[in-house]
mmCIF file of C-alpha atoms and ligand atoms in Angstrom:
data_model
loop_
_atom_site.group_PDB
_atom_site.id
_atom_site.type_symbol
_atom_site.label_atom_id
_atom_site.label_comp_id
_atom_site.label_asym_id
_atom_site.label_seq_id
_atom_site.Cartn_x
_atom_site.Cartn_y
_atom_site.Cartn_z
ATOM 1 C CA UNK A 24 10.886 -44.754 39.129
ATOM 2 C CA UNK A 25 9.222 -46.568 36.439
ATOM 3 C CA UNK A 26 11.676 -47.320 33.611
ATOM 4 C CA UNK A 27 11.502 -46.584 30.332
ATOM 5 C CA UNK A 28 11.537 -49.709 27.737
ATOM 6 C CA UNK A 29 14.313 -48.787 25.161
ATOM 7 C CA UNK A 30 14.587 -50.722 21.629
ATOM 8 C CA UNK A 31 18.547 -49.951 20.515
ATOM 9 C CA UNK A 32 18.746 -50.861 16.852
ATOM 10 C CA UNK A 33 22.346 -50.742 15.900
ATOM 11 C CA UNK A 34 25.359 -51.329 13.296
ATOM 12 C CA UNK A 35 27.941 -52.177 16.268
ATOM 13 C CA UNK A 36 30.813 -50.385 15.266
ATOM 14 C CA UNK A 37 33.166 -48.909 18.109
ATOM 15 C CA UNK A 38 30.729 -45.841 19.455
ATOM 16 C CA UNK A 39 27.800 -47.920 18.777
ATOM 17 C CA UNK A 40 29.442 -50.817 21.651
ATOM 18 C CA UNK A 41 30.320 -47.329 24.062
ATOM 19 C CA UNK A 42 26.112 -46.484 23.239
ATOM 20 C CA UNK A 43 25.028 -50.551 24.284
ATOM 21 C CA UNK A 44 27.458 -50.456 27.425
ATOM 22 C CA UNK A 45 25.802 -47.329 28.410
ATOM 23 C CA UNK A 46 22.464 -48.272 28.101
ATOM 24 C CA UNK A 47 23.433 -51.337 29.786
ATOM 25 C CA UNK A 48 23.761 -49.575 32.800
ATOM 26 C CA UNK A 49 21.303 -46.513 33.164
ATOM 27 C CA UNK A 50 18.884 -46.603 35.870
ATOM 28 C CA UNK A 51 16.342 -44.963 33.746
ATOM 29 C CA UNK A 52 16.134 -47.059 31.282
ATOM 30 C CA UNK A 53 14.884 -51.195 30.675
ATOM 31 C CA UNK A 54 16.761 -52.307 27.411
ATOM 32 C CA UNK A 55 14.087 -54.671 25.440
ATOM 33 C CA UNK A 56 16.029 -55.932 22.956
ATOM 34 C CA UNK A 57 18.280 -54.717 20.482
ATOM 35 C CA UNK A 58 18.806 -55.535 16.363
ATOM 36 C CA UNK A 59 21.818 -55.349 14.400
ATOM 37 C CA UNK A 60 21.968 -53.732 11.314
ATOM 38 C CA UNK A 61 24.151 -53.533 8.073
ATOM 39 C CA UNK A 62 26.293 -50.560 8.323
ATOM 40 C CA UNK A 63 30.152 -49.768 10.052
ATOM 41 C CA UNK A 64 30.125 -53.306 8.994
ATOM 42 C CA UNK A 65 28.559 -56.056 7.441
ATOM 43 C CA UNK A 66 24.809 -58.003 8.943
ATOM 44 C CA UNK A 67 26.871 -60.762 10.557
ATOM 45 C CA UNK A 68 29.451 -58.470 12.351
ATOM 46 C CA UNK A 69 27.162 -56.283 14.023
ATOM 47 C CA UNK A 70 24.731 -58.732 15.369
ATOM 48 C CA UNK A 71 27.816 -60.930 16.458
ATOM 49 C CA UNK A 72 29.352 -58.429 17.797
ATOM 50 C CA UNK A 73 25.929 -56.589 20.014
ATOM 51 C CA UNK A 74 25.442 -60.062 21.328
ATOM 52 C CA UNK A 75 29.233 -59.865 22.305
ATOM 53 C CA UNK A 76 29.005 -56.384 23.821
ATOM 54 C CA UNK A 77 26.190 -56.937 25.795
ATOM 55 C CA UNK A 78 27.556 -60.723 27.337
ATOM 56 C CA UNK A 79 31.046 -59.022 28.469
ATOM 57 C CA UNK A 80 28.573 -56.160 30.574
ATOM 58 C CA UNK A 81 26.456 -59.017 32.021
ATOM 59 C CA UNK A 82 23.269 -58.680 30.286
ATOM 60 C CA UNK A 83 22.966 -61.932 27.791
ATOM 61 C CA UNK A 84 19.129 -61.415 29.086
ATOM 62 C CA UNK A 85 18.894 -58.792 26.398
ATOM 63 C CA UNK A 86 17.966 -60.389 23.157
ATOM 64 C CA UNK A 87 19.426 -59.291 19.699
ATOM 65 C CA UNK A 88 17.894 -59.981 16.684
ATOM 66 C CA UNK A 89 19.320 -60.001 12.867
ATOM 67 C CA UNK A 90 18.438 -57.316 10.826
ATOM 68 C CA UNK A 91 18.872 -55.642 7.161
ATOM 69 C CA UNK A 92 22.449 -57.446 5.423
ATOM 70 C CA UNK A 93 22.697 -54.288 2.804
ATOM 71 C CA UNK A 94 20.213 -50.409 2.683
ATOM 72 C CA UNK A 95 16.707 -50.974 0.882
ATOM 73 C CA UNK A 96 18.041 -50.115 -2.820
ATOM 74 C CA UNK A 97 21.556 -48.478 -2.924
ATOM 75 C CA UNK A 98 24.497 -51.023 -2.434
ATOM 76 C CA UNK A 99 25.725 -51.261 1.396
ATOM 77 C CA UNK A 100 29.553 -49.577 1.779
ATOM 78 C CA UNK A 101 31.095 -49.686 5.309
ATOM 79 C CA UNK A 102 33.333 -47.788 7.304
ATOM 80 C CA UNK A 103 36.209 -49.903 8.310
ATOM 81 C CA UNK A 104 38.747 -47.141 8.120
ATOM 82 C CA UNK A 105 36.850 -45.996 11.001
ATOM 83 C CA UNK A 106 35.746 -49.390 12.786
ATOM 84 C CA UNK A 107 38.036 -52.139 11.626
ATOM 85 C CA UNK A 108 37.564 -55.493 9.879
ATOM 86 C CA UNK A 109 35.580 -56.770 12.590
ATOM 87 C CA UNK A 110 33.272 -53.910 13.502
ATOM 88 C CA UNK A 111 35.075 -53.537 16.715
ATOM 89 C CA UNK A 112 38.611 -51.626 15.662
ATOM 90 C CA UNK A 113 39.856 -55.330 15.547
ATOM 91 C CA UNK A 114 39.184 -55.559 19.580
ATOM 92 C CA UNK A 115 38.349 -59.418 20.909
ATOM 93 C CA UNK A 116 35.924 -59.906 23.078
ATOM 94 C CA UNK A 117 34.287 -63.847 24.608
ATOM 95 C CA UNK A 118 31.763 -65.197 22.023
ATOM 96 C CA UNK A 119 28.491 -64.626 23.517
ATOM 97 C CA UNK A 120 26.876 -68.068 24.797
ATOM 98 C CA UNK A 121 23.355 -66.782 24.699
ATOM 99 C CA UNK A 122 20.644 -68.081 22.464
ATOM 100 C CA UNK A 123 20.741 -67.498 18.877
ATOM 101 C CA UNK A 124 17.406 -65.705 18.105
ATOM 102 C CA UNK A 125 16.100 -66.430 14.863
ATOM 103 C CA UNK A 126 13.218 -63.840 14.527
ATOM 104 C CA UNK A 127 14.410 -60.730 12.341
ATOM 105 C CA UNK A 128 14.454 -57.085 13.669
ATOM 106 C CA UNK A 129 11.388 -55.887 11.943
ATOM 107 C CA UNK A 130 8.885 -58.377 13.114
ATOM 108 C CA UNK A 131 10.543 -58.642 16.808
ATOM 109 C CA UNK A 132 10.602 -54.779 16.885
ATOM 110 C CA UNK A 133 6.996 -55.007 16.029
ATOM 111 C CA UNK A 134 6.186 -57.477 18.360
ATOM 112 C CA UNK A 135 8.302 -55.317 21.454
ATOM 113 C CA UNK A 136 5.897 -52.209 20.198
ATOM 114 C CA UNK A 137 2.840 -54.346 20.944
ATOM 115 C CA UNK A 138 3.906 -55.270 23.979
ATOM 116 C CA UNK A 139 4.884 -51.824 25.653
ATOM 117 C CA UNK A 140 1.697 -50.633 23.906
ATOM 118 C CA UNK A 141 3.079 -46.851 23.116
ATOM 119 C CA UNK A 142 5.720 -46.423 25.401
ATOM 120 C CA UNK A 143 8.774 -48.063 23.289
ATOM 121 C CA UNK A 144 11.252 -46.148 22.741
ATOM 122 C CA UNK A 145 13.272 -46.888 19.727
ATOM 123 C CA UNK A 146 17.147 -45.744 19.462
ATOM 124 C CA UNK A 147 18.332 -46.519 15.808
ATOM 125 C CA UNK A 148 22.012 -45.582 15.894
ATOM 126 C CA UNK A 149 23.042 -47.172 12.397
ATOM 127 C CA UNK A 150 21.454 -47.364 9.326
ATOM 128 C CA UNK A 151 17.277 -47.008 9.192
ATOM 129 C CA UNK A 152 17.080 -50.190 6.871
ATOM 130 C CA UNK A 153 15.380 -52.067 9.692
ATOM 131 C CA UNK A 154 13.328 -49.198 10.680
ATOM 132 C CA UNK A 155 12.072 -48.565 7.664
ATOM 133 C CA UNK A 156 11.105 -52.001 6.880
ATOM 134 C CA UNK A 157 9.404 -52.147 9.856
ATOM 135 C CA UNK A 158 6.914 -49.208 9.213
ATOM 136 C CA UNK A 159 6.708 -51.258 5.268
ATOM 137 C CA UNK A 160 5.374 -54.328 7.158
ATOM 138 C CA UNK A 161 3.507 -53.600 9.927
ATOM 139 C CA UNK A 162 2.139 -49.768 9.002
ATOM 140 C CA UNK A 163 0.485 -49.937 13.072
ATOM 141 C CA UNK A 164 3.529 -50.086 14.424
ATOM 142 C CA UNK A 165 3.421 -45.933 13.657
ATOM 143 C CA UNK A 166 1.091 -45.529 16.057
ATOM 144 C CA UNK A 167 3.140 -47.754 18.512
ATOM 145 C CA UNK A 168 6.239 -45.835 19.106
ATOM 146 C CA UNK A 169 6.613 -43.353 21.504
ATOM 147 C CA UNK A 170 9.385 -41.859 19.430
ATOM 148 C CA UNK A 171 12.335 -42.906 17.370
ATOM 149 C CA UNK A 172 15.646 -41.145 19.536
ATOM 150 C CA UNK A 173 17.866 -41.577 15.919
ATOM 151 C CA UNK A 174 21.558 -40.750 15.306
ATOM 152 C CA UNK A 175 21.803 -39.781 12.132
ATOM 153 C CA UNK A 176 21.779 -36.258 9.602
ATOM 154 C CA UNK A 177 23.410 -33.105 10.131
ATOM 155 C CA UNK A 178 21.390 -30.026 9.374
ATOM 156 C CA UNK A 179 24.807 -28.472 8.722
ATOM 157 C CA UNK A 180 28.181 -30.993 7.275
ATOM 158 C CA UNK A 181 28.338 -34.202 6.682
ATOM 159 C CA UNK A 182 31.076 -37.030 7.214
ATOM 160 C CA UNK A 183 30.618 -39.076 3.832
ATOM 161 C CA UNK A 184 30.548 -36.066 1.990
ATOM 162 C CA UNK A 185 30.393 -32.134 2.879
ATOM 163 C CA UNK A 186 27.035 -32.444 3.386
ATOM 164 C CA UNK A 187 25.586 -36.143 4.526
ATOM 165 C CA UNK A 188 26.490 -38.487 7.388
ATOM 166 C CA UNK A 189 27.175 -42.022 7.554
ATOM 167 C CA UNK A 190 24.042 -43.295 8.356
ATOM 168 C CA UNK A 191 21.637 -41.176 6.175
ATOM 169 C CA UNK A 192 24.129 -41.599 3.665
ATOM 170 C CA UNK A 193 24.395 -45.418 3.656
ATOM 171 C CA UNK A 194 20.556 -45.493 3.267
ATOM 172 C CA UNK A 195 19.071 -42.267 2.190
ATOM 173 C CA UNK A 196 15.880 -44.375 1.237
ATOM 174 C CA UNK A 197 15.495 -46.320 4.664
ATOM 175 C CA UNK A 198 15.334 -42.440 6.369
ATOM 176 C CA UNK A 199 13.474 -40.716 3.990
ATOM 177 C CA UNK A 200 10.861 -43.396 4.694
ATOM 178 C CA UNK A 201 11.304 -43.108 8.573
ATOM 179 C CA UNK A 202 11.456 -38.947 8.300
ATOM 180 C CA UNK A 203 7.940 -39.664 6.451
ATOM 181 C CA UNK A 204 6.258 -41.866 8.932
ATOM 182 C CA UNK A 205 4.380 -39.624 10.984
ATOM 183 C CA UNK A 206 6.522 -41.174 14.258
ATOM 184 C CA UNK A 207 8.333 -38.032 16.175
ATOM 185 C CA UNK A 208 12.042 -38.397 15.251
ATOM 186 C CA UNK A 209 14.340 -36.963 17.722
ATOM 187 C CA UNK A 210 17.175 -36.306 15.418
ATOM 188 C CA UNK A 211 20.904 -36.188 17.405
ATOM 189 C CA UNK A 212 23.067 -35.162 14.130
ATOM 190 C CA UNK A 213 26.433 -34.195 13.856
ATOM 191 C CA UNK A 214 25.406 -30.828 14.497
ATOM 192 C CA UNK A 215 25.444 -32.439 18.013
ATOM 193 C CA UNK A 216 26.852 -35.160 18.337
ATOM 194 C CA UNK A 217 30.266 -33.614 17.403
ATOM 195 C CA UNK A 218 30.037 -31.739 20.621
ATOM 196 C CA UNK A 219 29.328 -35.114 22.344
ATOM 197 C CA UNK A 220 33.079 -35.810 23.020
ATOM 198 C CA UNK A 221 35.363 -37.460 25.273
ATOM 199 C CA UNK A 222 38.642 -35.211 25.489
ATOM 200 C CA UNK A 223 42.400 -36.807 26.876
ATOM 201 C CA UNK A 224 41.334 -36.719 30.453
ATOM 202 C CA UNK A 225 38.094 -38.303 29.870
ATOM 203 C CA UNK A 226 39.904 -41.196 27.459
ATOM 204 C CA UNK A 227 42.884 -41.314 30.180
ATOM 205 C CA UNK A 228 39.985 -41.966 32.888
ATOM 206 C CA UNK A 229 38.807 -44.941 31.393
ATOM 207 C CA UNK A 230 42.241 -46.102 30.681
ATOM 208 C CA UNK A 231 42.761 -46.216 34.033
ATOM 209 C CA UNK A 232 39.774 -48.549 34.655
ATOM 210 C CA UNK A 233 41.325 -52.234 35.144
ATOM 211 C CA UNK A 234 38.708 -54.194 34.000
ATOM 212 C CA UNK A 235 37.584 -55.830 30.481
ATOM 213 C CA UNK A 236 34.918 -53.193 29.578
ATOM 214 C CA UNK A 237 37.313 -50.126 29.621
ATOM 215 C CA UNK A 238 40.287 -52.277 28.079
ATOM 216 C CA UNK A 239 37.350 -53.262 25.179
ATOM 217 C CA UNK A 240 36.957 -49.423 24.571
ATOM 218 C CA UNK A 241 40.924 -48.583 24.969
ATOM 219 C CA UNK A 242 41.228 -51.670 22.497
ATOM 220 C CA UNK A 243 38.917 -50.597 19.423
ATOM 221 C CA UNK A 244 39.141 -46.774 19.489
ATOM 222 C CA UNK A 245 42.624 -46.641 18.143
ATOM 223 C CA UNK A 246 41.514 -45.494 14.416
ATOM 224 C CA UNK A 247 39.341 -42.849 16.069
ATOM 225 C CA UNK A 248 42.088 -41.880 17.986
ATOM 226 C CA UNK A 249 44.154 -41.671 14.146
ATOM 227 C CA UNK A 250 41.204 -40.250 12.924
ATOM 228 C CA UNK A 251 40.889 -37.446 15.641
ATOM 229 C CA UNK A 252 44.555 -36.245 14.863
ATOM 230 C CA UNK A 253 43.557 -36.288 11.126
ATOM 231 C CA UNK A 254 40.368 -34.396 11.179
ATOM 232 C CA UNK A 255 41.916 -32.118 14.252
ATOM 233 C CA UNK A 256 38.419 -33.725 16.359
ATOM 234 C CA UNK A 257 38.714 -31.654 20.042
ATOM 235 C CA UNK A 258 38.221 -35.560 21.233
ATOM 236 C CA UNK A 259 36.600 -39.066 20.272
ATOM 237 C CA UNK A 260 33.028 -38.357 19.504
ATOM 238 C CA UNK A 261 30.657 -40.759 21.224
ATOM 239 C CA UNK A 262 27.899 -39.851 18.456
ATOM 240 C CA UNK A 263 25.646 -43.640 19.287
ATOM 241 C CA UNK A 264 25.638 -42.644 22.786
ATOM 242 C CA UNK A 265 23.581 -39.200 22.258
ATOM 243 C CA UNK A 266 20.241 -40.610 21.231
ATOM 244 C CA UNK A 267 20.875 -43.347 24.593
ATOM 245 C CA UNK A 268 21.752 -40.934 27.109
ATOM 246 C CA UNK A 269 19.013 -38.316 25.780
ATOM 247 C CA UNK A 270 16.629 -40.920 26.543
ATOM 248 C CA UNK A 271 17.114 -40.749 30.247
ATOM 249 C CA UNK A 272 18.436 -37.398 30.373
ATOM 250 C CA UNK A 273 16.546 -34.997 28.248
ATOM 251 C CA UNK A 274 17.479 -32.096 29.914
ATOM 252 C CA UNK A 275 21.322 -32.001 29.459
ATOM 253 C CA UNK A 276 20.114 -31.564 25.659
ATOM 254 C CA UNK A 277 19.111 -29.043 23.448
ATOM 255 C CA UNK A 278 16.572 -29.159 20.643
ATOM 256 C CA UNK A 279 14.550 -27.451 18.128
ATOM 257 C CA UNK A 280 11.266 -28.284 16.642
ATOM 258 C CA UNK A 281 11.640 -28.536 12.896
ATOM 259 C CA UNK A 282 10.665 -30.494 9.512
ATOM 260 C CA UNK A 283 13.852 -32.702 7.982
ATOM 261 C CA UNK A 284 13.266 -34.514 4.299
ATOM 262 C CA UNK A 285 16.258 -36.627 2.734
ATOM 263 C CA UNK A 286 17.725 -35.902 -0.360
ATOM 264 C CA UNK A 287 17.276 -39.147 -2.615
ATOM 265 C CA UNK A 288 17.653 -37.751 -6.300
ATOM 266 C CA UNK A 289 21.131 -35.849 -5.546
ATOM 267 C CA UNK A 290 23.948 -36.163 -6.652
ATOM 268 C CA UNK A 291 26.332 -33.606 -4.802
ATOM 269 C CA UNK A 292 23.672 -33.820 -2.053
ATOM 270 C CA UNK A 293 22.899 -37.432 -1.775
ATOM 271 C CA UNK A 294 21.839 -38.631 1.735
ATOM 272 C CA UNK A 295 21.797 -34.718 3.153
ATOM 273 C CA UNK A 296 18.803 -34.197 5.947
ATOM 274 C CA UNK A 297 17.273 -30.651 4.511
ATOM 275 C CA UNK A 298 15.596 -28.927 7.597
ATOM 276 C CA UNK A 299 13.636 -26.016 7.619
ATOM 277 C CA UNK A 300 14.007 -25.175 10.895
ATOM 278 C CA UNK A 301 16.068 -21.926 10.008
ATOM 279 C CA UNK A 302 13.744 -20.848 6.703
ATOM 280 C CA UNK A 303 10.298 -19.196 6.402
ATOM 281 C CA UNK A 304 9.478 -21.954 4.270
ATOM 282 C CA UNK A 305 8.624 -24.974 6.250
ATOM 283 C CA UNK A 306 8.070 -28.172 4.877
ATOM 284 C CA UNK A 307 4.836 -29.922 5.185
ATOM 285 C CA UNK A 308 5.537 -33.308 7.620
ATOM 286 C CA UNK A 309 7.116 -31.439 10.047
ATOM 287 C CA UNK A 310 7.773 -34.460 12.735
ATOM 288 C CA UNK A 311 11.213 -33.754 13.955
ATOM 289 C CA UNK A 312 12.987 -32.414 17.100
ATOM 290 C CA UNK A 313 17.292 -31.738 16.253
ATOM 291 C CA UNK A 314 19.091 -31.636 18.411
ATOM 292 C CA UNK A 315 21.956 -29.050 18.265
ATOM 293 C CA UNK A 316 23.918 -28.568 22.080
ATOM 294 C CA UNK A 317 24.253 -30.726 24.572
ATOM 295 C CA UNK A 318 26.175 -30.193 28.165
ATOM 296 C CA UNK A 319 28.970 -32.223 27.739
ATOM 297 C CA UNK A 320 30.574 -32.819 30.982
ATOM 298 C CA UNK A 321 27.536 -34.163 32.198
ATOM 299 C CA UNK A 322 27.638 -36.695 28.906
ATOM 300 C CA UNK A 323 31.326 -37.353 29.596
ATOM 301 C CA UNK A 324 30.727 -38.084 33.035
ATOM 302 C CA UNK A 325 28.432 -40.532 32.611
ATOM 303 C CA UNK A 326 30.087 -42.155 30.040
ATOM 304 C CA UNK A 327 33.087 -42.378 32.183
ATOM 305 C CA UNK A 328 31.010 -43.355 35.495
ATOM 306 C CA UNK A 329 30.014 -46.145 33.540
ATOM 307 C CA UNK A 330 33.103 -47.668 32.532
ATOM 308 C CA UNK A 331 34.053 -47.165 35.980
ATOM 309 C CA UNK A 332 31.529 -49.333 37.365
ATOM 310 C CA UNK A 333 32.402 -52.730 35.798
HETATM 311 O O1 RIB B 1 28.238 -40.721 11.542
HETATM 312 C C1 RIB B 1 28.336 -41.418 12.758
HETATM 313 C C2 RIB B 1 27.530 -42.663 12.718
HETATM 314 O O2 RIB B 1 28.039 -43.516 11.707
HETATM 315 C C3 RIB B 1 27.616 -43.478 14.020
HETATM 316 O O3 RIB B 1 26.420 -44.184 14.202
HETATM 317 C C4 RIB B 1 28.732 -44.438 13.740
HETATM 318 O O4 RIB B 1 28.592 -45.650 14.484
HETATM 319 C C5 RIB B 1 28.529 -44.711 12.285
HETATM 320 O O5 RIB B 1 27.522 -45.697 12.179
HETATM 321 CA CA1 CA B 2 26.423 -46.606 14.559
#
């Protein structure tokens, strides 16, 4: 089975390490490098902590490169009532020993696309601040790109506010230039994404596990776990994970063909993704798959299978 070459570009807060871990394992999939991202938490966090991540599963081969430290105009504002001070709930986890790379996201990103010459796939599941300055600097790199697998949006809710999620929301700009691009964006919003859960049993599963990959996720889920009782959640949402496992499983998802702009000018509705997938009127870049159901005891399972392997 020839592999697919996955780009993960990431914010590594606590789901974001479950998404890396998974992709760290699927058979489907080679994982060509990775960038961090300002987001969950600051520039420095999330690269430290993606080169952490993917040392404790085995695969220091992957290289991670330093992205965006704050969104293209609006100021950066994190989420550690959700991820902790460190990114990772407060978890520790060995320093990584690989090499520091020293090229930034957007040119190694471009330099990945030239090498799989149309078949990189690209899973941004933070911010789009490197994305989009990606497509700023090297405009080819749109024709490059098989498709950007993004988690991000909601066509309906938000998380920030009633109506925009964290990443759109942190910067609206970044994804209103990536919605624009002309690449195919395979959107995996809430709208999905809060179906994409693990319930008690699944959680108690990887509890189970004795080895330092599950205790890393028992370890830094504990606001989520707060959160969940809070917000009444039917389980932890693994919302990074959905753009990672679509990639090599397309079919346990659903999604609809449909145009998506970002609200920029708002005020109520900063950072909302506006679709028209349910409207006569349809917008005029109309690049977009969402991404509404998914079967989630198929998602859980692997999840859990994956934990269980280490
Ligand atoms: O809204 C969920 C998204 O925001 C996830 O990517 C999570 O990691 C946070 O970045
Ligand atoms: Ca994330």
């Amino acid at each position: 089975m020839k592999k697919i070459p996955v780009w993960i570009d990431t914010d590594t807060g606590v789901d974001d390490a479950v998404a890396l871990i998974v992709a760290s394992k699927l058979d489907e999939i080679d994982l060509a490098g990775v960038s961090a991202v300002a987001g969950n938490t600051s520039l420095e966090n999330a690269f430290r902590n993606a080169r952490d991540v993917l040392s404790l599963v085995g695969r220091s081969d992957v290289k991670v490169y330093h992205g965006a430290d704050r969104p293209l105009v609006i100021d950066l504002h994190t989420a550690e009532y959700v991820h902790g001070s460190n990114g990772l709930g407060g978890a520790k986890i060995p320093l990584s020993d690989a090499p520091i790379q020293t090229e930034n996201a957007w040119d190694a990103l471009y330099e990945a696309a030239k090498k799989y010459k149309g078949e990189l796939v690209v899973c941004p599941v933070g911010p789009l601040t490197n994305i989009a300055i990606a497509i700023a600097k090297h405009p080819d790199i749109v024709g490059m790109i098989k498709e950007l697998n993004v988690m991000g949006g909601a066509l309906i809710g938000g998380n920030v506010t009633p109506c925009s999620e964290f990443n759109i929301h942190t910067d609206p700009h970044g994804a209103e230039t990536v919605m624009k691009s002309g690449i195919h964006v395979n959107l995996f919003g809430l709208d999905v994404t809060h179906k994409a859960y693990l319930d008690d049993d699944d959680i108690d599963a990887i509890a189970s596990f004795d080895n330092p990959v599950a205790r890393l996720f028992v370890d830094s889920n504990h606001l989520l776990y707060d959160a969940r009782e809070k917000l009444h959640w039917k389980g932890v949402c693994e919302h990074d994970s959905c753009p990672v496992i679509y990639t090599a499983r397309p079919d346990w998802f659903k999604g609809h063909d449909c145009g998506i702009y970002v609200e920029t000018q708002g005020t109520i509705t900063f950072g909302k993704t506006v679709s028209d997938l349910w409207t006569d009127f349809k917008f005029e870049d109309r690049h977009c798959t969402a991404f509404l159901d998914v079967d989630r005891k198929k998602f859980a399972s692997k999840i859990i299978d994956t934990y269980r392997s280490f």
